[in-house]
Coordinates of C-alpha atoms in Angstrom, one line a residue:
Chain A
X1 CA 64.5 124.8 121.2
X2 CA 63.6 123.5 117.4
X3 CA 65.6 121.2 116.0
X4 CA 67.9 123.5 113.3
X5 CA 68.9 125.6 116.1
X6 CA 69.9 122.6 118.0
X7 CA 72.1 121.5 115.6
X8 CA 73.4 124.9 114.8
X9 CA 74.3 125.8 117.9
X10 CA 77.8 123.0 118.6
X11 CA 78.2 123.8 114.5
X12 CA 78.8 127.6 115.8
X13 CA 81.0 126.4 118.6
X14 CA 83.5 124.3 116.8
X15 CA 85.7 127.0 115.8
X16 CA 85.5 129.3 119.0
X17 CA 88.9 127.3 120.6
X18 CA 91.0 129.2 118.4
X19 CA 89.8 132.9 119.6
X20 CA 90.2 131.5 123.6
X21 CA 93.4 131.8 125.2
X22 CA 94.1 128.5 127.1
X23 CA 92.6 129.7 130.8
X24 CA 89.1 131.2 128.6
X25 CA 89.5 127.3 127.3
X26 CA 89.3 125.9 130.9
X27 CA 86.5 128.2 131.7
X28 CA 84.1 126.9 128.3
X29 CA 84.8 123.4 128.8
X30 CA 83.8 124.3 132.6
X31 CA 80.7 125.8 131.6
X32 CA 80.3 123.0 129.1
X33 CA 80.7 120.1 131.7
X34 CA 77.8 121.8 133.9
X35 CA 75.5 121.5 131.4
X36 CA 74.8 117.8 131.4
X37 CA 74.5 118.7 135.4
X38 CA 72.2 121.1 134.5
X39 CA 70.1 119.0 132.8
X40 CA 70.2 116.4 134.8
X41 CA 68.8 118.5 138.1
X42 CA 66.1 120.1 135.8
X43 CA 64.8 116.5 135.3
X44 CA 64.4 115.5 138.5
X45 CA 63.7 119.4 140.2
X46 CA 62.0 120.9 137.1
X47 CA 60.0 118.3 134.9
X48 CA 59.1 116.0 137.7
X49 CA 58.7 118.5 140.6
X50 CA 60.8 116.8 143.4
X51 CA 62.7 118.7 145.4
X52 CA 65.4 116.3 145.7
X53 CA 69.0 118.0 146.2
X54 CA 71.0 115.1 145.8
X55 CA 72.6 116.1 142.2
X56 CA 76.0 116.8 143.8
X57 CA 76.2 112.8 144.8
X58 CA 75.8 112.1 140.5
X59 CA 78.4 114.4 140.1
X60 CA 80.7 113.0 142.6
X61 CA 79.9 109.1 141.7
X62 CA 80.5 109.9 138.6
X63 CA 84.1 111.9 138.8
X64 CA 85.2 109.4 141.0
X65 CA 83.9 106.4 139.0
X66 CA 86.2 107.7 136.2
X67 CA 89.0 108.7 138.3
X68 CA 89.1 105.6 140.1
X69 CA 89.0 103.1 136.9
X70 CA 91.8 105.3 135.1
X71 CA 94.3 105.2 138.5
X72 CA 93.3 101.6 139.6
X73 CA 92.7 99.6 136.7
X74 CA 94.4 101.7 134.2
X75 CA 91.5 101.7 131.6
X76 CA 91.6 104.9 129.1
X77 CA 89.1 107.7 130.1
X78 CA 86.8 107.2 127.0
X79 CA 86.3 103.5 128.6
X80 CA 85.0 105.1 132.1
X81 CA 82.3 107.2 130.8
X82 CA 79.5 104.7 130.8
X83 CA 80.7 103.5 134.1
X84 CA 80.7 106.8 135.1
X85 CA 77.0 107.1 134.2
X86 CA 75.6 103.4 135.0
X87 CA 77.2 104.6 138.5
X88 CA 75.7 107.6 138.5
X89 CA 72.5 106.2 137.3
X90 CA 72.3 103.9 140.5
X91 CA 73.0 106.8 142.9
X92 CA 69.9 108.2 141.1
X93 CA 67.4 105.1 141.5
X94 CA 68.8 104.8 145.3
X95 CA 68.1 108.4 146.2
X96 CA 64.9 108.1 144.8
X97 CA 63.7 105.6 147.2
X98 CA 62.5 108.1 149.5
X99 CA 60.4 109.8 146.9
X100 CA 58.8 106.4 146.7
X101 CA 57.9 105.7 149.8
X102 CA 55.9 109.1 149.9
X103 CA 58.3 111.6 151.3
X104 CA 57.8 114.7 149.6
X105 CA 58.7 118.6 149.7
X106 CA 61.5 119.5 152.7
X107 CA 61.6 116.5 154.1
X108 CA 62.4 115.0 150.4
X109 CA 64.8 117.8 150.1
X110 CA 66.5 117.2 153.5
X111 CA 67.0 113.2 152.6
X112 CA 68.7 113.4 149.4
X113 CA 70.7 116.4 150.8
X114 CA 71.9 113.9 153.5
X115 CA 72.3 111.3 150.6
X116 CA 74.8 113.5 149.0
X117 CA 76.7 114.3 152.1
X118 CA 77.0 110.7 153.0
X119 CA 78.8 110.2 149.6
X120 CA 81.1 113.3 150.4
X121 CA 82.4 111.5 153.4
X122 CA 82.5 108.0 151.6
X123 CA 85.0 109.8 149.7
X124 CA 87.1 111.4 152.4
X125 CA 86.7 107.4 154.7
X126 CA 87.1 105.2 151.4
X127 CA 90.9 106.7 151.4
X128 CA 92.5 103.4 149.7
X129 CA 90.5 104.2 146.3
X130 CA 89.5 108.4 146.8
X131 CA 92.6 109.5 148.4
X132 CA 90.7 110.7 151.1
X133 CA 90.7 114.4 152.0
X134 CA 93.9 114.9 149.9
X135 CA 92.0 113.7 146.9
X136 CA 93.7 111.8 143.9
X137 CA 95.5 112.9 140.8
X138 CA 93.6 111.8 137.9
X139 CA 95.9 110.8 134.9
X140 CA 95.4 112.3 131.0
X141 CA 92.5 111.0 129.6
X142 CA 93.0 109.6 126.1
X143 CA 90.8 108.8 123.3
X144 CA 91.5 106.2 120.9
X145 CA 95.2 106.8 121.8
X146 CA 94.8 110.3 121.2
X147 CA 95.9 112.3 124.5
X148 CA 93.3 114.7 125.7
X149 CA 95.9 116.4 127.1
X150 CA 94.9 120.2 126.4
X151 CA 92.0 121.8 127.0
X152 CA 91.2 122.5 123.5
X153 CA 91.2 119.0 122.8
X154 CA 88.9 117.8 126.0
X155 CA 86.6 120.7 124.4
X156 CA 85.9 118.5 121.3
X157 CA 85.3 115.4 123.6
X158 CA 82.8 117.4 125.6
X159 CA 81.2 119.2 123.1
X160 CA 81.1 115.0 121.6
X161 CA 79.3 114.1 124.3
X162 CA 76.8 117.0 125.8
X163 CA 75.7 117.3 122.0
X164 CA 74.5 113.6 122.6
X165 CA 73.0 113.8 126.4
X166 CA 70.9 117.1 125.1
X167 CA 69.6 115.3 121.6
X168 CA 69.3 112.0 123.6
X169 CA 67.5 114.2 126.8
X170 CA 65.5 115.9 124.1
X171 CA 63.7 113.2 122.7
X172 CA 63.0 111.5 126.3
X173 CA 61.2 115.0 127.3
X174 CA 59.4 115.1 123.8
X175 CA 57.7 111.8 124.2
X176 CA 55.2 110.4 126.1
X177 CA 57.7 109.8 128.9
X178 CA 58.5 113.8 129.3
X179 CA 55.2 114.1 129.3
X180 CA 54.3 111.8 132.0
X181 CA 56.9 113.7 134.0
X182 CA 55.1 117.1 133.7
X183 CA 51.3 115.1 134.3
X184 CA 53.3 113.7 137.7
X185 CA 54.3 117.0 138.8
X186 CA 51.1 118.5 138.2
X187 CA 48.6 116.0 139.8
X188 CA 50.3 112.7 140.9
X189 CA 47.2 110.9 141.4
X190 CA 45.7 112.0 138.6
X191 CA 48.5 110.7 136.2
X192 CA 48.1 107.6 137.9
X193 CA 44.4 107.2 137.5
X194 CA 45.5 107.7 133.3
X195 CA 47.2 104.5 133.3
X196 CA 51.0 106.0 134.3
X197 CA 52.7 104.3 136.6
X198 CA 54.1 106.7 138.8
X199 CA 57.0 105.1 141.0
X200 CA 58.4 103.3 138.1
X201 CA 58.7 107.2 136.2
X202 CA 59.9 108.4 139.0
X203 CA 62.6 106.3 139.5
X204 CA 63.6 106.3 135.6
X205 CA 63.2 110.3 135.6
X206 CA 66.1 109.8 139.1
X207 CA 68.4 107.3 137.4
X208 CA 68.2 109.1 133.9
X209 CA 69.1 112.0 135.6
X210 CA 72.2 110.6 137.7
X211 CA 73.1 108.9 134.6
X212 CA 73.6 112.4 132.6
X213 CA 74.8 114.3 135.6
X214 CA 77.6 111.3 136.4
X215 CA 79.0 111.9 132.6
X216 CA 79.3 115.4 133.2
X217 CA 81.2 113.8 136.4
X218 CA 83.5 111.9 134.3
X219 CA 84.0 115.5 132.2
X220 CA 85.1 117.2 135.2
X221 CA 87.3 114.4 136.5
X222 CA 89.8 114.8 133.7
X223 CA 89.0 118.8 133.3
X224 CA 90.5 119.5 136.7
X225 CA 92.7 116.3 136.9
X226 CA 92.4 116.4 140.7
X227 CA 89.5 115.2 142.5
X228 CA 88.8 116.1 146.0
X229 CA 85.9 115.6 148.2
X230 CA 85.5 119.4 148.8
X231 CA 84.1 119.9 144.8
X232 CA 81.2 117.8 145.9
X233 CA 80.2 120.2 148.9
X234 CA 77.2 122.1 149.8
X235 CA 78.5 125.0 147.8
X236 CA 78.4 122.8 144.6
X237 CA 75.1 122.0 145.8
X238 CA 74.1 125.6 145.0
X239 CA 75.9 126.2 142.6
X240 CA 74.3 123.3 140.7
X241 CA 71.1 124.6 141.8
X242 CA 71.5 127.9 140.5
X243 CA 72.4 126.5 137.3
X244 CA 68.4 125.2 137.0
X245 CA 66.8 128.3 138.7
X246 CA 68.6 130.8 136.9
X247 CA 68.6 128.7 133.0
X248 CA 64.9 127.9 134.2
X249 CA 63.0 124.9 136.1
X250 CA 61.9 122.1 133.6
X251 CA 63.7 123.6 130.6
X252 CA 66.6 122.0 128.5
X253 CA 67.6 125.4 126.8
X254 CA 67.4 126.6 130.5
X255 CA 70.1 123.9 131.7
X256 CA 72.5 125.0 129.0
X257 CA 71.6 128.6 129.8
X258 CA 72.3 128.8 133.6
X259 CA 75.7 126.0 132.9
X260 CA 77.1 129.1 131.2
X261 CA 76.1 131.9 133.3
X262 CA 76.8 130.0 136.2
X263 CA 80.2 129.5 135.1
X264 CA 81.0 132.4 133.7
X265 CA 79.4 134.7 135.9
X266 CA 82.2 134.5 138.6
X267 CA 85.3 135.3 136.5
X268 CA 84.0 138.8 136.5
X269 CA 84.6 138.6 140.1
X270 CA 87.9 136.4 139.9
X271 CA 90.1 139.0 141.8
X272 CA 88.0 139.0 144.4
X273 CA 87.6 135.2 146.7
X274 CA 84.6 134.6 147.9
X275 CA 82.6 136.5 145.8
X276 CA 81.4 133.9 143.5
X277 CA 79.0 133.2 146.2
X278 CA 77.8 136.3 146.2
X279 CA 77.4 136.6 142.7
X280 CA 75.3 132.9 143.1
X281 CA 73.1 133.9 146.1
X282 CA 72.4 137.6 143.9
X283 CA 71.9 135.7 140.6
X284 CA 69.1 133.0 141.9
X285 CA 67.0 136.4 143.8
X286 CA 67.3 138.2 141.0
X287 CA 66.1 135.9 138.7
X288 CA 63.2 134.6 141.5
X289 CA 62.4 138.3 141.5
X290 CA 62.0 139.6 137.7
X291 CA 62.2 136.1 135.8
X292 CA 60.6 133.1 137.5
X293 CA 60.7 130.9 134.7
X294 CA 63.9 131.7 134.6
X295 CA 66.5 133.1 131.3
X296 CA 65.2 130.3 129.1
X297 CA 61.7 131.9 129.4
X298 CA 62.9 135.6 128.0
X299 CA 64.2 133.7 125.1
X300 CA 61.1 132.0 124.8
X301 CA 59.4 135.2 124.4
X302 CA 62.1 136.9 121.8
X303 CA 61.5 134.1 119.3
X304 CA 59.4 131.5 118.9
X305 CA 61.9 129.0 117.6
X306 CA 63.1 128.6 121.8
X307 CA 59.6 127.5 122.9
X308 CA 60.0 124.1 123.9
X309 CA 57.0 121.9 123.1
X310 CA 56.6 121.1 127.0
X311 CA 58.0 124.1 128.3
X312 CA 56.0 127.1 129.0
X313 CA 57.8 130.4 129.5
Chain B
X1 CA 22.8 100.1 126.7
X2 CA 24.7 100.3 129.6
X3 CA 23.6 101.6 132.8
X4 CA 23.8 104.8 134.8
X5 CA 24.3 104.0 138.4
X6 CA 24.0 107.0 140.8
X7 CA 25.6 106.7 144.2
X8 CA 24.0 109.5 147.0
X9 CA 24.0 110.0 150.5
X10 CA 24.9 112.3 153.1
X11 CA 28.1 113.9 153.6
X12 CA 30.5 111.3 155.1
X13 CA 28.4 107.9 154.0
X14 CA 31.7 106.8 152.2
X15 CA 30.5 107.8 148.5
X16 CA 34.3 109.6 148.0
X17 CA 35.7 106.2 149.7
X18 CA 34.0 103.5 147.8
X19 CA 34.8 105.2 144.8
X20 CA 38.7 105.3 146.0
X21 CA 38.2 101.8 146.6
X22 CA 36.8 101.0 143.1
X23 CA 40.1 103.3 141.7
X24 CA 42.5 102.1 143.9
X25 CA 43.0 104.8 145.8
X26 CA 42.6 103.5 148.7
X27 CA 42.7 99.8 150.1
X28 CA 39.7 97.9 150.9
X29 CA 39.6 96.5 154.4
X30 CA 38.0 93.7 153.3
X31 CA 35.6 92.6 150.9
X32 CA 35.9 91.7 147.4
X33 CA 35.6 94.3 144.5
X34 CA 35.1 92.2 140.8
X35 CA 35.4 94.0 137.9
X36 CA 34.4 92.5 134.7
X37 CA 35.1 89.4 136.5
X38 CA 38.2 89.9 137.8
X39 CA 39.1 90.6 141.5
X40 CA 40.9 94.1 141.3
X41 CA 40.9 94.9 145.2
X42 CA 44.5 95.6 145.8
X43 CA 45.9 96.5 142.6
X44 CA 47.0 100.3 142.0
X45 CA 45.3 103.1 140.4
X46 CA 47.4 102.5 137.1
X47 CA 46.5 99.2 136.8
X48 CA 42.8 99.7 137.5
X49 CA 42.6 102.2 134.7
X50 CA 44.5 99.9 132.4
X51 CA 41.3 97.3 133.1
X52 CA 39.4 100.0 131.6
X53 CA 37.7 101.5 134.9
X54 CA 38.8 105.1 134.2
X55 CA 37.8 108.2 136.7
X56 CA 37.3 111.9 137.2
X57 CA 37.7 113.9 140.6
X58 CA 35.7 115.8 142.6
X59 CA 37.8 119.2 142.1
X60 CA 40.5 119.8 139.9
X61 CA 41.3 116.5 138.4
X62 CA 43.3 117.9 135.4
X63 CA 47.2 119.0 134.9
X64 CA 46.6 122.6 134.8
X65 CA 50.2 123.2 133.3
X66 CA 49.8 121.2 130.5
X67 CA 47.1 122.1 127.7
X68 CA 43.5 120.4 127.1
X69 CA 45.0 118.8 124.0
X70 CA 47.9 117.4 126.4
X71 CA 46.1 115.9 129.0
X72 CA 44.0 113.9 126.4
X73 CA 47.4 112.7 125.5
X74 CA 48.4 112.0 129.0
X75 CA 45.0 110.0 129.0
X76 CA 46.1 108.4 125.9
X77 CA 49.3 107.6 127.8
X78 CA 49.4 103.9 127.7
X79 CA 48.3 103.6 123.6
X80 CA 51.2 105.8 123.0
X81 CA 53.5 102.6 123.1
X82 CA 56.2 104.0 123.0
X83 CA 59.0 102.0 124.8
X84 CA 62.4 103.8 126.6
X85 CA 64.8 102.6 124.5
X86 CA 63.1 102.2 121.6
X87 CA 62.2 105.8 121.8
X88 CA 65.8 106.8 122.5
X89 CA 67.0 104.7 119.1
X90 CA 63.8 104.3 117.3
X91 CA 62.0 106.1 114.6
X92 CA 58.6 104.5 115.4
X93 CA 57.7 106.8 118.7
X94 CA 57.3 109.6 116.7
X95 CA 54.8 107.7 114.6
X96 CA 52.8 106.7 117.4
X97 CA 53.2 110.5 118.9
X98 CA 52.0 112.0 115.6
X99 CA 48.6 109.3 115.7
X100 CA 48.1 109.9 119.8
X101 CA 48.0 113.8 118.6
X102 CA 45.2 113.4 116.0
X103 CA 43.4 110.7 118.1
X104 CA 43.6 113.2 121.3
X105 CA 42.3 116.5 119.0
X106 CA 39.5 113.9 117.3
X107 CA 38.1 113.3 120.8
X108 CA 38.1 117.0 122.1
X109 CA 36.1 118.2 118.9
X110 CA 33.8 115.7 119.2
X111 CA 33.2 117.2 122.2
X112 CA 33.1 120.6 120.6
X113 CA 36.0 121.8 122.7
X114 CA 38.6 122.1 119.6
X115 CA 39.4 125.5 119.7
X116 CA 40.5 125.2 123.2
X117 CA 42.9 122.4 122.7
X118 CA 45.6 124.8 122.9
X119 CA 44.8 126.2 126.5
X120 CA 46.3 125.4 129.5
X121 CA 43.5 123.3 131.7
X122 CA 44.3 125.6 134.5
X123 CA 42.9 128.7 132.5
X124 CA 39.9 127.1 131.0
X125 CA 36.2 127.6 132.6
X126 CA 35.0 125.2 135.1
X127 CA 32.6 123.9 132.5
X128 CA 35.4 123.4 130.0
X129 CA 37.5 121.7 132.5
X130 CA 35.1 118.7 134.0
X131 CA 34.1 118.4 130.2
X132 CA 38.1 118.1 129.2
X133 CA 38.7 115.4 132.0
X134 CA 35.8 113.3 130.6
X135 CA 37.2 113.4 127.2
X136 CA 40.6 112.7 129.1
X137 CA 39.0 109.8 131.4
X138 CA 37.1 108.2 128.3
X139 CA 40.0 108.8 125.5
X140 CA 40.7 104.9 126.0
X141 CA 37.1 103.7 125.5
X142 CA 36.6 102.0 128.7
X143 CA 34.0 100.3 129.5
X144 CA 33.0 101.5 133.0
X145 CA 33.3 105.6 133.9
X146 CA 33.3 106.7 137.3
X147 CA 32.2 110.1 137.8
X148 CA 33.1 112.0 141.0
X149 CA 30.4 114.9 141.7
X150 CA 30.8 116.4 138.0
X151 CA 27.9 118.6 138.4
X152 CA 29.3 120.5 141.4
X153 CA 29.9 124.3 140.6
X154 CA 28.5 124.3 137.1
X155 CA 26.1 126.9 135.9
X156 CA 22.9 125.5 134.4
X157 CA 23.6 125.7 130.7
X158 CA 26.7 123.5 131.6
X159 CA 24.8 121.3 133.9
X160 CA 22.2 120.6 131.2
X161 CA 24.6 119.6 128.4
X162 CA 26.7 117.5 131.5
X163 CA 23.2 115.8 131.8
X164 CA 23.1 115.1 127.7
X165 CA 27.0 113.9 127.6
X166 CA 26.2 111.2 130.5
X167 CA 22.9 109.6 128.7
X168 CA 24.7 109.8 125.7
X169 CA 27.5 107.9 126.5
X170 CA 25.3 105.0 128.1
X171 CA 23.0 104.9 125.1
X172 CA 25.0 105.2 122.2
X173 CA 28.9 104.3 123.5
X174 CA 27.6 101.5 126.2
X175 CA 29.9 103.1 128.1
X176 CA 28.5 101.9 131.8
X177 CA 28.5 105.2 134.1
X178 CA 29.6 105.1 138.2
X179 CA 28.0 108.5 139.4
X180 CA 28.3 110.4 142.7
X181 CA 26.1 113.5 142.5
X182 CA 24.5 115.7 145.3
X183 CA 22.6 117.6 142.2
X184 CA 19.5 115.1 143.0
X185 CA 17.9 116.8 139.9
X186 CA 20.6 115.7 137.3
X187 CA 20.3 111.7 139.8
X188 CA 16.9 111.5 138.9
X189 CA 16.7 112.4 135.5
X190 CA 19.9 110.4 134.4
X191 CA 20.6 107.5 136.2
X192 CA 18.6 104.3 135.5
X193 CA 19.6 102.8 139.2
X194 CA 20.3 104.8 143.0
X195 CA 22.4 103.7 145.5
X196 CA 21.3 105.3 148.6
X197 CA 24.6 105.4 151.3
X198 CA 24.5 106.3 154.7
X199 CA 27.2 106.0 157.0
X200 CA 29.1 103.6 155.1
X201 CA 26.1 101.4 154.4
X202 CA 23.5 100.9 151.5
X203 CA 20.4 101.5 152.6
X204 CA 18.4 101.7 149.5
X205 CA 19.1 99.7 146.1
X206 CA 16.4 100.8 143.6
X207 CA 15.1 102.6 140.0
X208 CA 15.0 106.5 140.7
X209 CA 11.6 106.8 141.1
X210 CA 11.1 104.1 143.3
X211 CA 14.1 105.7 145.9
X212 CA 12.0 109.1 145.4
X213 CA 9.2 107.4 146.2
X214 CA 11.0 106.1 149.4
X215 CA 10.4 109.7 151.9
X216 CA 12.3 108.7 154.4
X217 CA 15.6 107.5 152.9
X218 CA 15.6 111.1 150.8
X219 CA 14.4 112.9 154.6
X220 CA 16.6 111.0 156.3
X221 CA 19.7 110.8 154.7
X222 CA 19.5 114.1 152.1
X223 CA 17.7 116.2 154.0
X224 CA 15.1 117.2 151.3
X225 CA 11.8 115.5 150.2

């Protein structure tokens, strides 16, 4: 995506709270809150080709991080957000250690997948801090004494701090580094024989990415104000994972794509349980089927202002 | 002038192997490899190539998603010194982007391959390719190139100006040149020494003509007098 339209993009947004009822209101900041998880995946899935399906343990490290530091130690949510992501950022470089030892493809997948639901039932045991399966009320986040107690004020906080993970993400993927993602995912010992050293990108491309995805943690921490070990389930597993295949693999503009389709997608269905699913499972073949590169790609080809410079659609 | 040393030998001598071995792809069993004076057996391909011994590969050696111009940049990787957080707050990364960027098209026209830059590697002509990852192997000046069967699968035209780029680059950039080639033609008339392997052993050590001379190493071990 070029730089104006970057910019102009959370310009065009600031106003739209007024025209949303207060439930539409819980839905964007929803849809906003899954972009940073978005981008987060595409990272580690997209730009440096692993198939690691740990993103879900980011999320959860992070929400709980936050939760845990406003209920236990009383600190103000604004406080809990680097927390959120320094935690976050660890669960990255940790679940990238079996990437580093050579594991690769399923078996890759099947690790970090077991990395995720070891976390889900740290949160159910560590029941002194999580709650357990009952989960914990989070208290109102405030900022600078200001309660974020609406969902039209958490909007601006968001929109605050995914405006900052996408310019910050941006300039990481537009760099030498971005590119030494793409050079590892294309021929790993190849990018080595340049000069690149592999494991220690690899593990930055992880912890950057569970950095990003545990803010989007601490967003959703204070969005739902209850935090129980179901949301960090297989089912957010692919619903995270749609999010990338359906925005499109190795694509910023794709991450913020799929976080809203993703989201928004099943309130068509609302009156309906269960469906969301459905409309998930649908969404990911149909876009496998007609769009491989995913949304971001058709946007790609309607103007050329969406072409990212690393990013072919 | 540096030299041109041509490694031959069967299928299975351990050409592919020593070369690993001089990259860092794989780990000596023992011995000692010295490079420029330095013992480098054990350290990993990244720091090999930082040393300045820089390689090709036998087959597909390029990132075929990312264009020519791109993977002279990935070559260019460690110049671009662009650090992670100094990136993230800096102004100066984009500085030494914008440089790497007209360094990285510099070195593909000299090469005449400008008006490809553009292209993916994966779409480009197998001629254009092995020429691409030289450009990418050499866009750090390194002193010692290590060519891994670049000849293989190239029509004649591209096998002749393969055969110019490789004196040229000994003569005139003293850029010392670490060969494998089956293409005994393109051995003899390039390279000013031949290592003769044969199941993981050298067996001859000499100028080219005095190897071709030598009937029975090419009988024995290539098959072809």
């Amino acid at each position: 995506m070029s730089r104006r339209l970057f910019w102009l993009l959370p310009l065009a947004l600031l106003p739209v709270p007024l025209l949303l009822n207060p439930y539409q209101q819980y839905v964007l900041n929803t849809a906003l809150l899954y972009v940073p998880v978005g981008i987060g995946f595409n990272l580690v899935v997209g730009n440096l080709g692993l198939l690691a399906f740990s993103n879900v343990a980011y999320f959860g490290l992070g929400a709980y991080t936050s939760g845990v530091m406003m209920v236990q130690l009383g600190m103000p949510w604004w406080l809990t957000v680097i927390p959120a992501a320094l935690v976050g950022g660890i669960g990255g470089a940790i679940a990238s250690i079996p990437a580093l030892r050579g594991v690769r493809l399923f078996y890759l997948a099947i690790m970090t997948l077991a990395f995720g639901e070891l976390m889900r039932w740290t949160y159910i045991r560590w029941e002194a801090l999580t709650g357990g399966s009952m989960g914990m009320a989070v208290p109102t986040a405030t900022l600078f004494g200001w309660a974020l107690d609406t969902d039209r004020r958490r909007f601006y906080a968001f929109l605050a701090l995914v405006v900052l993970l996408v310019a910050i993400t941006d300039r990481l993927l537009r760099s030498r580094f971005g590119r030494a993602f793409l050079a590892i995912k294309d021929n790993e010992i190849a990018a080595a024989a340049m000069g690149i050293p592999t494991d220690r990108y690899i593990v930055l491309a992880f912890a950057w990415g569970g950095a990003v995805v545990g803010v989007g943690g601490a967003m959703f921490a204070i969005s739902v104000g209850h935090l129980t070990p179901v949301s960090f389930d297989l089912t957010e597993l692919i619903r995270q994972f749609a999010i990338i295949m359906v925005g499109g693999l190795a694509s910023l503009t794709g991450a913020i794509i799929g976080a809203v389709i993703v989201t928004v997608a099943p309130q068509v269905f609302i009156s309906f349980p269960g469906f969301d699913e459905l409309v998930f499972g649908l969404l990911i073949v149909l876009v496998i089927l007609f769009l491989p590169r995913g949304l971001a790609s058709l946007l790609a080809r309607v103007h050329p202002a969406f072409v990212e410079r690393y990013y072919r659609g | 002038m540096a030299e041109i040393c041509a490694l031959i030998g069967p299928n299975g001598a351990g050409k592919t192997t020593l070369f690993n071995a001089v990259s860092g792809n794989v780990v000596a069993d023992g011995g000692s490899i010295r490079f420029r004076g330095e013992e480098i057996a054990g350290l990993t391909p990244h720091e090999i190539s930082a040393r300045g011994a820089r390689r090709t590969f036998q087959n597909g050696g390029l990132f075929p998603e990312l264009t020519a111009l791109e993977n002279v940049l990935v070559g260019l990787h460690a110049q671009v010194g662009s650090g992670f957080f100094g990136l993230l707050f800096g102004r100066r990364s984009a500085a030494a982007e914008a440089s790497a960027t007209m360094r990285a098209r510099e070195l593909l026209s000299t090469m005449g391959l400008a008006h490809i830059a553009e292209q993916k590697a994966g779409a480009l002509s197998g001629g254009q390719q092995r020429m691409v990852e030289i450009v990418r192997a050499l866009a750090t000046n390194p002193p010692l190139l290590l060519l891994d069967e670049p000849a293989v699968g190239l029509a004649p035209a591209a096998r002749q100006q393969l055969t110019s780029v490789i004196r040229n680059l000994a003569r005139t950039r003293n850029i010392g040149i670490l060969l494998i080639e089956h293409a005994i033609e393109l051995v003899m008339s390039v390279a000013d020494r031949v290592i003769v392997l044969n199941d993981g052993r050298k067996v001859a050590d000499a100028p080219p003509e005095q190897v071709r001379a030598d009937r029975a190493v090419l009988e024995a071990y290539l098959g072809h007098a």
